[in-house]
mmCIF file of C-alpha atoms and ligand atoms in Angstrom:
data_model
loop_
_atom_site.group_PDB
_atom_site.id
_atom_site.type_symbol
_atom_site.label_atom_id
_atom_site.label_comp_id
_atom_site.label_asym_id
_atom_site.label_seq_id
_atom_site.Cartn_x
_atom_site.Cartn_y
_atom_site.Cartn_z
ATOM 1 C CA MET A 1 28.902 40.033 29.245
ATOM 2 C CA ALA A 2 29.057 37.621 26.298
ATOM 3 C CA GLU A 3 31.281 34.626 26.925
ATOM 4 C CA LYS A 4 34.398 34.304 24.912
ATOM 5 C CA LYS A 5 33.921 31.655 22.203
ATOM 6 C CA LEU A 6 36.081 28.571 22.564
ATOM 7 C CA GLU A 7 38.990 28.520 20.191
ATOM 8 C CA GLY A 8 37.981 26.518 17.143
ATOM 9 C CA ALA A 9 34.291 26.879 18.065
ATOM 10 C CA GLY A 10 32.019 25.220 15.504
ATOM 11 C CA LEU A 11 35.039 23.305 14.176
ATOM 12 C CA ARG A 12 35.469 26.143 11.731
ATOM 13 C CA GLY A 13 38.439 25.659 9.383
ATOM 14 C CA GLN A 14 39.353 22.228 10.804
ATOM 15 C CA VAL A 15 39.759 19.312 8.445
ATOM 16 C CA ALA A 16 37.569 16.546 9.820
ATOM 17 C CA GLY A 17 38.123 13.892 7.100
ATOM 18 C CA LYS A 18 38.854 13.337 3.402
ATOM 19 C CA THR A 19 36.345 13.414 0.554
ATOM 20 C CA SER A 20 36.386 13.101 -3.170
ATOM 21 C CA LEU A 21 32.795 14.308 -3.472
ATOM 22 C CA SER A 22 32.997 18.145 -3.554
ATOM 23 C CA THR A 23 35.216 21.198 -3.140
ATOM 24 C CA VAL A 24 33.617 24.129 -1.459
ATOM 25 C CA GLY A 25 35.171 27.549 -1.998
ATOM 26 C CA LYS A 26 38.645 26.207 -2.722
ATOM 27 C CA GLU A 27 40.856 28.801 -4.374
ATOM 28 C CA GLY A 28 40.761 28.327 -8.112
ATOM 29 C CA LYS A 29 38.122 25.614 -7.895
ATOM 30 C CA GLY A 30 35.007 27.067 -6.262
ATOM 31 C CA LEU A 31 32.203 24.598 -5.903
ATOM 32 C CA THR A 32 32.711 21.323 -7.758
ATOM 33 C CA TYR A 33 31.077 17.905 -7.466
ATOM 34 C CA ARG A 34 33.691 15.150 -8.279
ATOM 35 C CA GLY A 35 35.622 17.748 -10.235
ATOM 36 C CA TYR A 36 32.633 19.133 -12.257
ATOM 37 C CA GLU A 37 32.064 22.846 -11.823
ATOM 38 C CA ILE A 38 28.614 23.713 -10.408
ATOM 39 C CA GLU A 39 28.095 26.184 -13.269
ATOM 40 C CA VAL A 40 28.541 23.432 -15.810
ATOM 41 C CA LEU A 41 26.298 21.012 -13.936
ATOM 42 C CA ALA A 42 23.593 23.597 -13.489
ATOM 43 C CA GLU A 43 23.620 24.305 -17.204
ATOM 44 C CA LYS A 44 24.021 20.832 -18.725
ATOM 45 C CA ALA A 45 23.026 18.070 -16.250
ATOM 46 C CA SER A 46 19.727 16.882 -14.869
ATOM 47 C CA PHE A 47 19.420 16.364 -11.133
ATOM 48 C CA GLU A 48 19.151 12.599 -11.652
ATOM 49 C CA GLU A 49 22.455 12.595 -13.643
ATOM 50 C CA VAL A 50 24.143 14.486 -10.807
ATOM 51 C CA ALA A 51 22.713 12.139 -8.170
ATOM 52 C CA TYR A 52 23.974 9.126 -10.170
ATOM 53 C CA MET A 53 27.374 10.691 -10.510
ATOM 54 C CA LEU A 54 27.551 11.342 -6.729
ATOM 55 C CA LEU A 55 26.295 7.876 -5.798
ATOM 56 C CA TYR A 56 27.900 5.696 -8.396
ATOM 57 C CA GLY A 57 31.147 7.625 -8.990
ATOM 58 C CA ASN A 58 30.834 8.590 -12.675
ATOM 59 C CA LEU A 59 28.418 10.337 -15.083
ATOM 60 C CA PRO A 60 26.018 7.776 -16.551
ATOM 61 C CA ASN A 61 26.116 6.962 -20.261
ATOM 62 C CA GLN A 62 22.787 7.111 -22.059
ATOM 63 C CA LYS A 63 21.906 3.473 -21.321
ATOM 64 C CA GLU A 64 22.854 3.763 -17.649
ATOM 65 C CA PHE A 65 20.914 7.019 -17.375
ATOM 66 C CA ASN A 66 17.758 5.576 -18.918
ATOM 67 C CA THR A 67 17.883 2.550 -16.604
ATOM 68 C CA TYR A 68 18.477 4.756 -13.589
ATOM 69 C CA SER A 69 15.704 7.215 -14.363
ATOM 70 C CA GLU A 70 13.304 4.343 -14.904
ATOM 71 C CA LYS A 71 14.343 2.764 -11.715
ATOM 72 C CA LEU A 72 13.776 5.978 -9.715
ATOM 73 C CA LYS A 73 10.448 6.479 -11.353
ATOM 74 C CA LYS A 74 9.240 3.019 -10.279
ATOM 75 C CA LEU A 75 10.476 3.648 -6.720
ATOM 76 C CA ARG A 76 8.229 6.727 -6.196
ATOM 77 C CA ALA A 77 5.220 4.878 -4.850
ATOM 78 C CA LEU A 78 4.979 4.609 -1.091
ATOM 79 C CA PRO A 79 3.968 1.531 1.038
ATOM 80 C CA ASN A 80 0.495 1.768 2.460
ATOM 81 C CA GLU A 81 1.819 1.634 6.018
ATOM 82 C CA LEU A 82 3.845 4.821 5.376
ATOM 83 C CA LYS A 83 0.879 6.585 3.762
ATOM 84 C CA GLU A 84 -1.128 5.780 6.889
ATOM 85 C CA VAL A 85 1.555 7.333 9.095
ATOM 86 C CA LEU A 86 1.622 10.430 6.894
ATOM 87 C CA GLU A 87 -2.199 10.659 7.016
ATOM 88 C CA ASN A 88 -1.915 10.819 10.870
ATOM 89 C CA ILE A 89 0.476 13.767 10.925
ATOM 90 C CA PRO A 90 -1.518 17.014 11.495
ATOM 91 C CA ALA A 91 -1.458 19.946 9.019
ATOM 92 C CA SER A 92 0.129 21.983 11.692
ATOM 93 C CA ALA A 93 3.263 19.817 11.795
ATOM 94 C CA HIS A 94 6.557 21.234 10.549
ATOM 95 C CA PRO A 95 7.143 19.684 7.067
ATOM 96 C CA MET A 96 10.786 18.918 8.029
ATOM 97 C CA ASP A 97 9.354 16.790 10.924
ATOM 98 C CA VAL A 98 7.269 15.006 8.334
ATOM 99 C CA MET A 99 10.295 14.334 6.219
ATOM 100 C CA ARG A 100 12.191 13.002 9.234
ATOM 101 C CA THR A 101 9.279 10.730 10.221
ATOM 102 C CA GLY A 102 8.780 9.606 6.627
ATOM 103 C CA CYS A 103 12.419 8.601 6.174
ATOM 104 C CA SER A 104 12.509 6.874 9.623
ATOM 105 C CA MET A 105 9.266 4.926 8.896
ATOM 106 C CA LEU A 106 10.660 3.846 5.545
ATOM 107 C CA GLY A 107 13.571 2.386 7.455
ATOM 108 C CA ASN A 108 11.211 0.298 9.562
ATOM 109 C CA LEU A 109 9.391 -1.046 6.533
ATOM 110 C CA GLU A 110 12.337 -1.511 4.252
ATOM 111 C CA PRO A 111 15.438 -1.774 6.437
ATOM 112 C CA GLU A 112 18.754 -1.491 4.653
ATOM 113 C CA GLY A 113 20.161 -4.741 6.004
ATOM 114 C CA GLU A 114 23.649 -5.479 4.802
ATOM 115 C CA PHE A 115 25.664 -2.526 3.523
ATOM 116 C CA LYS A 116 26.067 -4.239 0.187
ATOM 117 C CA ASN A 117 22.523 -3.087 -0.407
ATOM 118 C CA GLN A 118 23.331 0.491 0.254
ATOM 119 C CA ASN A 119 22.753 1.720 -3.256
ATOM 120 C CA SER A 120 19.308 0.207 -3.463
ATOM 121 C CA SER A 121 18.311 1.868 -0.142
ATOM 122 C CA ALA A 122 19.805 5.277 -1.285
ATOM 123 C CA ASP A 123 17.913 5.141 -4.593
ATOM 124 C CA ARG A 124 14.685 4.250 -2.807
ATOM 125 C CA ILE A 125 15.023 7.083 -0.285
ATOM 126 C CA LEU A 126 15.963 9.573 -2.990
ATOM 127 C CA ALA A 127 12.939 8.546 -5.150
ATOM 128 C CA SER A 128 10.533 8.639 -2.165
ATOM 129 C CA MET A 129 11.280 11.975 -0.585
ATOM 130 C CA ALA A 130 9.183 14.127 -2.981
ATOM 131 C CA SER A 131 6.279 11.605 -2.658
ATOM 132 C CA ILE A 132 6.459 11.721 1.141
ATOM 133 C CA ILE A 133 6.195 15.481 1.502
ATOM 134 C CA VAL A 134 3.593 16.050 -1.177
ATOM 135 C CA TYR A 135 1.425 13.046 -0.049
ATOM 136 C CA TRP A 136 1.279 14.479 3.472
ATOM 137 C CA TYR A 137 0.747 18.018 2.216
ATOM 138 C CA LYS A 138 -2.142 17.203 -0.047
ATOM 139 C CA PHE A 139 -3.787 14.934 2.491
ATOM 140 C CA SER A 140 -3.459 17.279 5.492
ATOM 141 C CA HIS A 141 -4.156 20.540 3.694
ATOM 142 C CA GLU A 142 -6.558 19.606 0.914
ATOM 143 C CA ASP A 143 -7.971 16.284 2.069
ATOM 144 C CA ILE A 144 -6.708 14.566 -1.074
ATOM 145 C CA LYS A 145 -5.028 11.168 -1.235
ATOM 146 C CA VAL A 146 -2.828 12.012 -4.147
ATOM 147 C CA ASP A 147 -1.953 9.329 -6.731
ATOM 148 C CA LEU A 148 1.839 9.059 -6.618
ATOM 149 C CA GLU A 149 2.289 7.675 -10.065
ATOM 150 C CA THR A 150 3.259 10.391 -12.509
ATOM 151 C CA GLU A 151 4.715 10.270 -15.990
ATOM 152 C CA TYR A 152 7.386 12.897 -15.358
ATOM 153 C CA GLU A 153 10.925 11.697 -15.950
ATOM 154 C CA THR A 154 12.427 13.964 -13.313
ATOM 155 C CA ILE A 155 11.825 14.289 -9.581
ATOM 156 C CA GLY A 156 11.281 18.012 -10.134
ATOM 157 C CA GLY A 157 8.486 17.390 -12.667
ATOM 158 C CA HIS A 158 7.016 14.724 -10.366
ATOM 159 C CA PHE A 159 7.001 17.084 -7.377
ATOM 160 C CA LEU A 160 5.456 20.047 -9.223
ATOM 161 C CA SER A 161 2.745 18.087 -11.008
ATOM 162 C CA LEU A 162 1.726 16.371 -7.758
ATOM 163 C CA LEU A 163 1.622 19.610 -5.852
ATOM 164 C CA THR A 164 -0.008 21.934 -8.315
ATOM 165 C CA ASP A 165 -2.303 19.427 -10.108
ATOM 166 C CA LYS A 166 -1.393 20.929 -13.424
ATOM 167 C CA GLU A 167 1.164 20.413 -16.090
ATOM 168 C CA PRO A 168 4.312 22.430 -15.078
ATOM 169 C CA SER A 169 6.036 24.295 -17.859
ATOM 170 C CA GLU A 170 9.469 23.197 -19.118
ATOM 171 C CA ASP A 171 10.989 26.277 -17.489
ATOM 172 C CA ASP A 172 9.410 25.539 -14.119
ATOM 173 C CA ILE A 173 10.619 21.954 -14.173
ATOM 174 C CA ARG A 174 14.144 23.058 -15.232
ATOM 175 C CA CYS A 175 14.290 25.698 -12.548
ATOM 176 C CA LEU A 176 13.363 23.152 -9.817
ATOM 177 C CA ASP A 177 15.766 20.619 -11.271
ATOM 178 C CA THR A 178 18.574 23.196 -11.178
ATOM 179 C CA SER A 179 17.763 24.069 -7.548
ATOM 180 C CA LEU A 180 18.080 20.390 -6.599
ATOM 181 C CA ILE A 181 21.465 20.265 -8.375
ATOM 182 C CA LEU A 182 22.620 23.348 -6.376
ATOM 183 C CA TYR A 183 21.473 21.734 -3.157
ATOM 184 C CA ALA A 184 22.839 18.200 -3.882
ATOM 185 C CA GLU A 185 26.251 18.387 -2.211
ATOM 186 C CA HIS A 186 28.334 20.816 -0.147
ATOM 187 C CA GLY A 187 31.232 19.305 1.746
ATOM 188 C CA PHE A 188 31.162 18.725 5.453
ATOM 189 C CA ASN A 189 28.256 21.086 6.253
ATOM 190 C CA ALA A 190 26.361 20.463 9.490
ATOM 191 C CA SER A 191 23.791 17.983 8.171
ATOM 192 C CA THR A 192 26.317 15.976 6.054
ATOM 193 C CA PHE A 193 28.664 15.882 9.054
ATOM 194 C CA THR A 194 25.730 14.551 11.162
ATOM 195 C CA ALA A 195 25.150 11.804 8.499
ATOM 196 C CA ARG A 196 28.807 10.923 8.437
ATOM 197 C CA THR A 197 29.064 10.836 12.283
ATOM 198 C CA CYS A 198 26.038 8.513 12.386
ATOM 199 C CA ALA A 199 27.533 6.391 9.558
ATOM 200 C CA SER A 200 30.828 6.154 11.399
ATOM 201 C CA THR A 201 29.090 4.100 14.123
ATOM 202 C CA LEU A 202 28.121 1.622 11.300
ATOM 203 C CA SER A 203 24.507 2.604 11.712
ATOM 204 C CA ASP A 204 21.970 2.156 8.866
ATOM 205 C CA ILE A 205 21.355 4.670 6.077
ATOM 206 C CA HIS A 206 17.817 5.590 7.297
ATOM 207 C CA SER A 207 19.210 6.586 10.676
ATOM 208 C CA CYS A 208 21.979 8.625 9.111
ATOM 209 C CA ILE A 209 19.612 10.505 6.821
ATOM 210 C CA THR A 210 16.978 11.010 9.474
ATOM 211 C CA GLY A 211 19.556 12.640 11.693
ATOM 212 C CA ALA A 212 20.694 14.787 8.790
ATOM 213 C CA ILE A 213 17.159 15.964 8.139
ATOM 214 C CA GLY A 214 16.877 17.058 11.808
ATOM 215 C CA THR A 215 20.104 19.010 11.440
ATOM 216 C CA LEU A 216 19.094 20.681 8.206
ATOM 217 C CA ARG A 217 15.835 21.866 9.819
ATOM 218 C CA GLY A 218 17.464 24.770 11.698
ATOM 219 C CA PRO A 219 17.223 28.283 10.397
ATOM 220 C CA LEU A 220 21.003 28.643 10.372
ATOM 221 C CA HIS A 221 21.238 25.794 7.862
ATOM 222 C CA GLY A 222 18.491 24.661 5.490
ATOM 223 C CA GLY A 223 15.687 26.639 7.180
ATOM 224 C CA ALA A 224 17.259 29.850 5.940
ATOM 225 C CA ASN A 225 15.329 29.704 2.618
ATOM 226 C CA GLU A 226 12.023 29.816 4.446
ATOM 227 C CA ALA A 227 13.216 32.478 6.940
ATOM 228 C CA ALA A 228 14.381 34.590 3.961
ATOM 229 C CA MET A 229 11.022 34.252 2.228
ATOM 230 C CA GLU A 230 9.130 35.281 5.401
ATOM 231 C CA MET A 231 11.231 38.456 5.526
ATOM 232 C CA ILE A 232 11.165 39.324 1.794
ATOM 233 C CA GLU A 233 7.354 39.012 1.461
ATOM 234 C CA LYS A 234 6.796 41.613 4.129
ATOM 235 C CA TYR A 235 7.903 44.417 1.818
ATOM 236 C CA SER A 236 6.061 45.801 -1.158
ATOM 237 C CA SER A 237 8.713 48.091 -2.579
ATOM 238 C CA ARG A 238 12.451 48.558 -2.873
ATOM 239 C CA GLU A 239 12.387 51.619 -0.560
ATOM 240 C CA GLU A 240 10.487 49.817 2.178
ATOM 241 C CA ALA A 241 12.910 46.811 1.996
ATOM 242 C CA HIS A 242 15.973 49.099 2.069
ATOM 243 C CA GLN A 243 14.736 50.929 5.154
ATOM 244 C CA ALA A 244 13.766 47.741 6.951
ATOM 245 C CA VAL A 245 17.204 46.117 6.397
ATOM 246 C CA LEU A 246 18.904 49.205 7.709
ATOM 247 C CA GLU A 247 16.783 49.044 10.873
ATOM 248 C CA MET A 248 17.417 45.266 11.354
ATOM 249 C CA LEU A 249 21.151 45.821 10.981
ATOM 250 C CA ASP A 250 20.911 48.653 13.406
ATOM 251 C CA LYS A 251 19.386 46.342 15.934
ATOM 252 C CA LYS A 252 22.209 43.795 15.138
ATOM 253 C CA GLU A 253 19.637 41.310 13.749
ATOM 254 C CA LYS A 254 20.727 38.654 11.274
ATOM 255 C CA ILE A 255 19.369 38.842 7.787
ATOM 256 C CA MET A 256 18.574 35.265 6.729
ATOM 257 C CA GLY A 257 20.054 34.133 3.410
ATOM 258 C CA PHE A 258 23.248 36.165 3.908
ATOM 259 C CA GLY A 259 26.730 35.141 5.047
ATOM 260 C CA HIS A 260 28.396 31.760 4.875
ATOM 261 C CA ALA A 261 30.619 29.692 7.117
ATOM 262 C CA VAL A 262 33.031 28.843 4.269
ATOM 263 C CA TYR A 263 32.716 31.274 1.382
ATOM 264 C CA SER A 264 34.202 34.700 1.969
ATOM 265 C CA THR A 265 33.450 36.681 -1.169
ATOM 266 C CA GLU A 266 30.483 34.963 -2.912
ATOM 267 C CA ASP A 267 28.359 31.829 -2.921
ATOM 268 C CA PRO A 268 28.792 30.518 -6.484
ATOM 269 C CA ARG A 269 25.241 29.057 -6.412
ATOM 270 C CA ASN A 270 23.687 32.446 -5.862
ATOM 271 C CA LYS A 271 24.136 33.864 -9.386
ATOM 272 C CA ILE A 272 22.670 30.668 -10.819
ATOM 273 C CA ILE A 273 19.466 30.610 -8.846
ATOM 274 C CA LYS A 274 19.268 34.460 -8.954
ATOM 275 C CA SER A 275 19.043 34.342 -12.746
ATOM 276 C CA TRP A 276 16.254 31.803 -12.561
ATOM 277 C CA ALA A 277 14.365 33.950 -10.023
ATOM 278 C CA GLU A 278 14.716 36.916 -12.312
ATOM 279 C CA LYS A 279 13.567 34.872 -15.418
ATOM 280 C CA LEU A 280 10.493 33.562 -13.565
ATOM 281 C CA SER A 281 9.632 36.990 -12.238
ATOM 282 C CA LYS A 282 9.492 38.362 -15.731
ATOM 283 C CA SER A 283 7.363 35.541 -17.066
ATOM 284 C CA GLY A 284 4.684 36.089 -14.344
ATOM 285 C CA ASN A 285 2.829 39.232 -13.617
ATOM 286 C CA ASP A 286 4.475 40.350 -10.402
ATOM 287 C CA GLU A 287 8.163 41.338 -10.314
ATOM 288 C CA THR A 288 7.935 42.912 -6.788
ATOM 289 C CA LEU A 289 9.319 39.964 -4.903
ATOM 290 C CA TYR A 290 12.354 39.829 -7.111
ATOM 291 C CA GLN A 291 12.952 43.560 -7.002
ATOM 292 C CA VAL A 292 12.629 43.569 -3.166
ATOM 293 C CA SER A 293 15.193 40.672 -3.066
ATOM 294 C CA GLU A 294 17.509 42.532 -5.283
ATOM 295 C CA GLU A 295 17.314 45.622 -3.100
ATOM 296 C CA ILE A 296 18.034 43.632 0.021
ATOM 297 C CA GLU A 297 21.070 42.107 -1.658
ATOM 298 C CA LYS A 298 22.303 45.522 -2.720
ATOM 299 C CA THR A 299 21.771 46.996 0.775
ATOM 300 C CA MET A 300 23.615 44.132 2.504
ATOM 301 C CA ASP A 301 26.496 44.575 0.098
ATOM 302 C CA GLU A 302 26.693 48.336 0.682
ATOM 303 C CA GLU A 303 26.142 48.227 4.461
ATOM 304 C CA LYS A 304 27.834 45.041 5.589
ATOM 305 C CA ASN A 305 29.848 43.935 2.511
ATOM 306 C CA MET A 306 27.918 40.687 2.820
ATOM 307 C CA PHE A 307 26.742 38.516 -0.059
ATOM 308 C CA ALA A 308 23.644 36.422 -0.506
ATOM 309 C CA ASN A 309 24.004 32.685 -0.120
ATOM 310 C CA THR A 310 22.031 30.182 -2.244
ATOM 311 C CA ASP A 311 19.045 30.222 0.094
ATOM 312 C CA PHE A 312 18.221 33.872 -0.513
ATOM 313 C CA PHE A 313 17.161 33.894 -4.172
ATOM 314 C CA MET A 314 16.056 30.254 -3.809
ATOM 315 C CA ALA A 315 13.160 31.831 -1.831
ATOM 316 C CA SER A 316 11.843 33.912 -4.658
ATOM 317 C CA ALA A 317 12.526 31.253 -7.253
ATOM 318 C CA TYR A 318 10.476 28.746 -5.293
ATOM 319 C CA HIS A 319 7.792 31.285 -4.669
ATOM 320 C CA TYR A 320 7.449 32.027 -8.371
ATOM 321 C CA LEU A 321 7.089 28.252 -8.935
ATOM 322 C CA GLY A 322 3.973 28.389 -6.768
ATOM 323 C CA ILE A 323 5.525 26.303 -3.967
ATOM 324 C CA PRO A 324 4.210 27.128 -0.419
ATOM 325 C CA THR A 325 6.931 28.553 1.806
ATOM 326 C CA LYS A 326 6.700 25.657 4.242
ATOM 327 C CA LEU A 327 7.865 23.262 1.494
ATOM 328 C CA PHE A 328 11.089 25.149 0.720
ATOM 329 C CA THR A 329 13.323 23.303 3.172
ATOM 330 C CA PRO A 330 11.975 19.829 2.247
ATOM 331 C CA LEU A 331 13.083 20.618 -1.283
ATOM 332 C CA PHE A 332 16.565 21.132 0.106
ATOM 333 C CA VAL A 333 16.222 17.639 1.670
ATOM 334 C CA ILE A 334 15.227 16.159 -1.693
ATOM 335 C CA GLY A 335 18.333 17.591 -3.317
ATOM 336 C CA ARG A 336 20.760 16.936 -0.478
ATOM 337 C CA THR A 337 19.714 13.273 -0.030
ATOM 338 C CA SER A 338 22.014 12.429 -2.924
ATOM 339 C CA GLY A 339 24.969 14.147 -1.208
ATOM 340 C CA TRP A 340 24.155 12.693 2.216
ATOM 341 C CA ALA A 341 23.999 9.145 0.835
ATOM 342 C CA ALA A 342 27.251 9.639 -1.181
ATOM 343 C CA ASN A 343 28.995 10.856 2.042
ATOM 344 C CA ILE A 344 27.607 7.886 3.977
ATOM 345 C CA PHE A 345 29.082 5.524 1.407
ATOM 346 C CA GLU A 346 32.411 7.393 1.451
ATOM 347 C CA GLN A 347 32.553 7.252 5.229
ATOM 348 C CA ARG A 348 31.778 3.548 5.277
ATOM 349 C CA ALA A 349 34.481 2.832 2.687
ATOM 350 C CA ASP A 350 37.212 4.188 4.910
ATOM 351 C CA ASN A 351 35.708 4.370 8.359
ATOM 352 C CA ARG A 352 36.942 5.248 11.756
ATOM 353 C CA ILE A 353 34.339 6.228 14.398
ATOM 354 C CA ILE A 354 34.129 10.022 14.640
ATOM 355 C CA ARG A 355 34.920 11.016 18.165
ATOM 356 C CA PRO A 356 36.518 14.463 18.656
ATOM 357 C CA SER A 357 37.985 15.627 21.908
ATOM 358 C CA GLU A 358 36.528 18.324 24.096
ATOM 359 C CA GLU A 359 38.021 21.175 26.126
ATOM 360 C CA TYR A 360 36.749 20.770 29.671
ATOM 361 C CA ILE A 361 35.729 24.111 31.280
ATOM 362 C CA GLY A 362 33.785 22.759 34.358
ATOM 363 C CA PRO A 363 34.845 22.796 37.972
ATOM 364 C CA ASP A 364 38.038 21.098 39.037
ATOM 365 C CA HIS A 365 36.355 19.155 41.761
ATOM 366 C CA SER A 366 32.827 19.066 43.189
ATOM 367 C CA ASP A 367 31.995 17.838 46.668
ATOM 368 C CA TRP A 368 29.153 15.445 46.939
ATOM 369 C CA VAL A 369 26.235 16.638 49.146
ATOM 370 C CA ASP A 370 23.541 14.203 50.188
ATOM 371 C CA ILE A 371 20.098 15.068 48.772
ATOM 372 C CA GLU A 372 18.566 16.089 52.113
ATOM 373 C CA ASN A 373 21.314 18.657 52.660
ATOM 374 C CA ARG A 374 21.210 20.410 49.298
HETATM 375 N N1 COA B 401 23.111 39.067 8.708
HETATM 376 C C1 COA B 401 23.749 40.046 9.477
HETATM 377 N N2 COA B 401 24.981 39.824 10.013
HETATM 378 C C2 COA B 401 25.533 38.601 9.923
HETATM 379 C C3 COA B 401 24.900 37.624 9.142
HETATM 380 C C4 COA B 401 23.650 37.909 8.528
HETATM 381 N N3 COA B 401 23.009 36.920 7.856
HETATM 382 N N4 COA B 401 25.628 36.511 9.194
HETATM 383 C C5 COA B 401 26.706 36.839 9.859
HETATM 384 N N5 COA B 401 26.597 38.088 10.369
HETATM 385 C C6 COA B 401 27.580 38.770 11.250
HETATM 386 C C7 COA B 401 27.461 38.205 12.660
HETATM 387 O O1 COA B 401 26.492 38.913 13.350
HETATM 388 C C8 COA B 401 28.853 38.354 13.176
HETATM 389 O O2 COA B 401 29.021 39.723 13.514
HETATM 390 P P1 COA B 401 29.943 40.064 14.833
HETATM 391 O O3 COA B 401 31.300 39.516 14.449
HETATM 392 O O4 COA B 401 29.892 41.535 14.862
HETATM 393 O O5 COA B 401 29.317 39.408 15.941
HETATM 394 C C9 COA B 401 29.736 38.086 11.945
HETATM 395 O O6 COA B 401 28.899 38.391 10.832
HETATM 396 C C10 COA B 401 30.159 36.619 11.859
HETATM 397 O O7 COA B 401 28.933 35.805 11.948
HETATM 398 P P2 COA B 401 28.882 34.350 12.509
HETATM 399 O O8 COA B 401 27.471 33.992 12.732
HETATM 400 O O9 COA B 401 29.840 34.142 13.588
HETATM 401 O O10 COA B 401 29.423 33.542 11.222
HETATM 402 P P3 COA B 401 29.440 31.976 11.080
HETATM 403 O O11 COA B 401 30.464 31.647 10.066
HETATM 404 O O12 COA B 401 29.493 31.347 12.384
HETATM 405 O O13 COA B 401 27.950 31.673 10.483
HETATM 406 C C11 COA B 401 26.136 31.559 9.039
HETATM 407 C C12 COA B 401 27.688 31.493 9.133
HETATM 408 C C13 COA B 401 25.760 31.165 7.634
HETATM 409 C C14 COA B 401 25.491 30.598 10.049
HETATM 410 C C15 COA B 401 25.693 33.036 9.321
HETATM 411 O O14 COA B 401 26.187 33.893 8.349
HETATM 412 C C16 COA B 401 24.168 33.130 9.372
HETATM 413 O O15 COA B 401 23.593 32.907 10.456
HETATM 414 N N6 COA B 401 23.491 33.528 8.237
HETATM 415 C C17 COA B 401 22.114 33.603 8.179
HETATM 416 C C18 COA B 401 21.479 32.171 8.069
HETATM 417 C C19 COA B 401 21.705 31.605 6.688
HETATM 418 O O16 COA B 401 21.532 32.288 5.706
HETATM 419 N N7 COA B 401 22.130 30.321 6.656
HETATM 420 C C20 COA B 401 22.291 29.581 5.456
HETATM 421 C C21 COA B 401 23.663 29.301 5.167
HETATM 422 S S1 COA B 401 23.870 28.547 3.549
#
């Protein structure tokens, strides 16, 4: 018999601290970053502008933005020692483990030091993430030591051009940029809470972000975009997908990319990335993946009254961009690094070590038995 869940399991609905970074599913507000609606940011901002706003507290003016973009661009190259570590990680490794090791190694080579340097470290980590994953991927899968200098202004353009070896289209860059904006920040989710817990011990930023990457790796969190893709690509028609979802639900299996711990009626990021997935599907020569995704969304709505979260259509959007499935969750890392770092700063600015209480459910008393008598 399944054990009864502890009251308040998963800390659901409990306020664990204050933030001025985002609202998630608040009535009348939806998803906002520092008061800006996600719909507005996805339409008007670049990812770098959003990252600046989260990390520095305000939207940059043109001069600040130019300086910031230029700074991030110069920080994309990786130290040789880090490249050597990446070259030693096998192709079979999980790319999230590569991200975790990459961030941790960077912390060995360029430790944060005093917290007054926190912005420099955050900018460096943010600028390096795309380089870390693509450098490892190209080396381990294609035997290429990729040149990490690119002319692209955005991290999205930099990532796509390194990965695909060709000039990405404006639409492709904008789609990736938008996805990074959607992933940038999201309240006290599991990985951000990990980062804040680590920061609350006054640990360094690399440790906080390394821990957050490990937390994001799981299929119930960031790994859902890859899990969704693995499911969607199995079906070659709407009918097949519909039938398969019915069978999975019958067996009480979870459909990845659906449901949410906070949102109850919709994930506001879904419609934004869904429209990108649709647009890209029409510009290519195969709309099947999009149609299958749409059918699964419809079936989940009809059968379970459940809605797609941002990871579901992120899967088809990334697929249409030509990104291998195993790199989907690392892209989540690239976007969320800005939010993690902003949360670390916020935690440090008004810190108390995070140490919740527990409900003890073990035995009242245990009698010691010497080892030879057990
Ligand atoms: N597919 C089918 N059923 C689902 C489901 C899904 N994706 N997500 C939740 N449910 C069902 C559960 O089986 C449970 O049913 P029950 O009450 O009959 O046991 C009920 O809905 C509540 O689910 P629960 O897992 O307790 O909700 P949660 O708030 O703890 O979890 C998620 C939220 C996001 C972890 C959960 O919905 C999930 O695992 N989704 C799939 C993974 C995913 O997409 N993660 C990315 C989140 S952005």
